[in-house]
Amino acid sequence: MTLDQSTIRQLAEHLENAELNRQPVTKITDDHPEMDWEDAYAIQYEIRRRKEERGGRTAGLKMGLTSQAKMRQMGVSEPVYGFLTDAGSYGDGAEIDTAAFIHPRIEAEVAVMTKSELAGPGCNIGQVLQAVDFVTGAVEIIDSRYENFRFDLKSVIADNTSAAGFVGGSVMRGVDAVDLPTLGVVMEKNGEVVETGAGAAVLGHPATSVAMLANMLAARSEVIPAGTFIMTGGITAAVAVDKGDTINVRFQDLGKVSFRMV
Ligand code: 0L1
Ligand code: MG
């Protein structure tokens, strides 16, 4: 680590204020070019601690930058992870207040709920498939706290990987009932198809993403506890949404997830 505790706390407050006030800021590495990966995650964990201290609940975990295209774009070879909050949790059919965000974008994802603990290092796809209670379709809302989504990898990790919310689906199925890599997704905005994709866009198999999460957490001596909801990463590119937009995402074998930005 290169940053001291007081700088970690100050940067966490700075980024959380940007989120709470909907006031975008410049990427934090501009002022702290020396910060490293550990610093970046320490800032993210401090934001999580601040929210929990105020009574906010962590609703699950997320993986980001899980497609080869997005990793290439960022010049990285490993995805990133962040946390989901109860405050940003929406159900199928929700009306979502656009004013709660700066410049929201949405990604279609497969989410899983675990029924037993997963621990790295060495966690593999087979262990993940055994540990998954159910899979469901979900839509992540990302909303970078940085102006125009302009950031580098350390800045975006500190900013909780742009996590801002998620809309969970209402169809849950066992992992044996769906073929995750070939699971097709169609995203419609205002009745027009804007994105299509298949589960394989997520590291070849969404369960690989969960294994990678367990292995990344092991570096901090953490595990994925039983009963964890995990967004596995974007199947589609992120699509900008605005007030008045109606979104309908159809997942093969997992029903649809619909919501309206109001
Ligand atoms: O969930 C994601 O893949 C987003 C990761 C952060 C980068 C971005 O804001 O696009
Ligand atoms: Mg995502």
mmCIF file with all atom_site columns, C-alpha atoms and ligand atoms in Angstrom, residues 62-67 70 73-74 80 105 107 109 140-144 149 151 153 156-157 159-163 233-234 238, ligand 1:
data_model
loop_
_atom_site.group_PDB
_atom_site.id
_atom_site.type_symbol
_atom_site.label_atom_id
_atom_site.label_alt_id
_atom_site.label_comp_id
_atom_site.label_asym_id
_atom_site.label_entity_id
_atom_site.label_seq_id
_atom_site.pdbx_PDB_ins_code
_atom_site.Cartn_x
_atom_site.Cartn_y
_atom_site.Cartn_z
_atom_site.occupancy
_atom_site.B_iso_or_equiv
_atom_site.pdbx_formal_charge
_atom_site.auth_seq_id
_atom_site.auth_comp_id
_atom_site.auth_asym_id
_atom_site.auth_atom_id
_atom_site.pdbx_PDB_model_num
ATOM   1  C CA . LYS A 1 62  ? -20.514 -8.153  -8.317  1.00 0.00 ? 62  LYS A CA 1
ATOM   2  C CA . MET A 1 63  ? -17.881 -8.894  -10.876 1.00 0.00 ? 63  MET A CA 1
ATOM   3  C CA . GLY A 1 64  ? -17.032 -6.279  -13.499 1.00 0.00 ? 64  GLY A CA 1
ATOM   4  C CA . LEU A 1 65  ? -14.938 -6.058  -16.658 1.00 0.00 ? 65  LEU A CA 1
ATOM   5  C CA . THR A 1 66  ? -15.593 -9.741  -17.276 1.00 0.00 ? 66  THR A CA 1
ATOM   6  C CA . SER A 1 67  ? -15.706 -9.622  -21.061 1.00 0.00 ? 67  SER A CA 1
ATOM   7  C CA . LYS A 1 70  ? -13.915 -4.655  -21.858 1.00 0.00 ? 70  LYS A CA 1
ATOM   8  C CA . GLN A 1 73  ? -10.342 -1.754  -23.673 1.00 0.00 ? 73  GLN A CA 1
ATOM   9  C CA . MET A 1 74  ? -8.996  -1.141  -20.138 1.00 0.00 ? 74  MET A CA 1
ATOM   10 C CA . VAL A 1 80  ? -12.610 -6.470  -10.810 1.00 0.00 ? 80  VAL A CA 1
ATOM   11 C CA . ARG A 1 105 ? -26.065 2.735   -17.870 1.00 0.00 ? 105 ARG A CA 1
ATOM   12 C CA . GLU A 1 107 ? -25.909 -4.244  -18.370 1.00 0.00 ? 107 GLU A CA 1
ATOM   13 C CA . GLU A 1 109 ? -26.203 -10.162 -16.415 1.00 0.00 ? 109 GLU A CA 1
ATOM   14 C CA . GLU A 1 140 ? -27.013 -4.056  -13.330 1.00 0.00 ? 140 GLU A CA 1
ATOM   15 C CA . ILE A 1 141 ? -27.208 -0.264  -13.186 1.00 0.00 ? 141 ILE A CA 1
ATOM   16 C CA . ILE A 1 142 ? -23.728 1.239   -13.334 1.00 0.00 ? 142 ILE A CA 1
ATOM   17 C CA . ASP A 1 143 ? -23.137 4.927   -12.690 1.00 0.00 ? 143 ASP A CA 1
ATOM   18 C CA . SER A 1 144 ? -19.514 6.000   -12.539 1.00 0.00 ? 144 SER A CA 1
ATOM   19 C CA . PHE A 1 149 ? -17.151 7.623   -17.205 1.00 0.00 ? 149 PHE A CA 1
ATOM   20 C CA . PHE A 1 151 ? -11.304 6.614   -15.276 1.00 0.00 ? 151 PHE A CA 1
ATOM   21 C CA . LEU A 1 153 ? -8.639  0.755   -13.395 1.00 0.00 ? 153 LEU A CA 1
ATOM   22 C CA . VAL A 1 156 ? -12.819 2.514   -10.885 1.00 0.00 ? 156 VAL A CA 1
ATOM   23 C CA . ILE A 1 157 ? -12.028 -0.169  -8.276  1.00 0.00 ? 157 ILE A CA 1
ATOM   24 C CA . ASP A 1 159 ? -15.356 3.747   -6.969  1.00 0.00 ? 159 ASP A CA 1
ATOM   25 C CA . ASN A 1 160 ? -16.898 0.333   -6.281  1.00 0.00 ? 160 ASN A CA 1
ATOM   26 C CA . THR A 1 161 ? -16.603 -0.612  -9.976  1.00 0.00 ? 161 THR A CA 1
ATOM   27 C CA . SER A 1 162 ? -19.315 1.931   -10.863 1.00 0.00 ? 162 SER A CA 1
ATOM   28 C CA . ALA A 1 163 ? -21.939 -0.164  -9.030  1.00 0.00 ? 163 ALA A CA 1
ATOM   29 C CA . GLY A 1 233 ? -20.711 -9.588  -15.145 1.00 0.00 ? 233 GLY A CA 1
ATOM   30 C CA . GLY A 1 234 ? -22.126 -7.954  -18.245 1.00 0.00 ? 234 GLY A CA 1
ATOM   31 C CA . ALA A 1 238 ? -23.558 -1.051  -21.145 1.00 0.00 ? 238 ALA A CA 1
HETATM 32 O O1 . 0L1 B 2 .   ? -19.912 -3.936  -14.090 1.00 0.00 ? 1   0L1 B O1 1
HETATM 33 C C1 . 0L1 B 2 .   ? -19.008 -3.600  -14.878 1.00 0.00 ? 1   0L1 B C1 1
HETATM 34 O O2 . 0L1 B 2 .   ? -18.516 -4.378  -15.721 1.00 0.00 ? 1   0L1 B O2 1
HETATM 35 C C2 . 0L1 B 2 .   ? -18.490 -2.182  -14.819 1.00 0.00 ? 1   0L1 B C2 1
HETATM 36 C C3 . 0L1 B 2 .   ? -17.102 -2.163  -14.338 1.00 0.00 ? 1   0L1 B C3 1
HETATM 37 C C4 . 0L1 B 2 .   ? -16.576 -0.744  -14.246 1.00 0.00 ? 1   0L1 B C4 1
HETATM 38 C C5 . 0L1 B 2 .   ? -16.297 -0.108  -15.558 1.00 0.00 ? 1   0L1 B C5 1
HETATM 39 C C6 . 0L1 B 2 .   ? -17.457 0.681   -16.080 1.00 0.00 ? 1   0L1 B C6 1
HETATM 40 O O3 . 0L1 B 2 .   ? -17.979 1.564   -15.391 1.00 0.00 ? 1   0L1 B O3 1
HETATM 41 O O4 . 0L1 B 2 .   ? -17.828 0.452   -17.238 1.00 0.00 ? 1   0L1 B O4 1
#
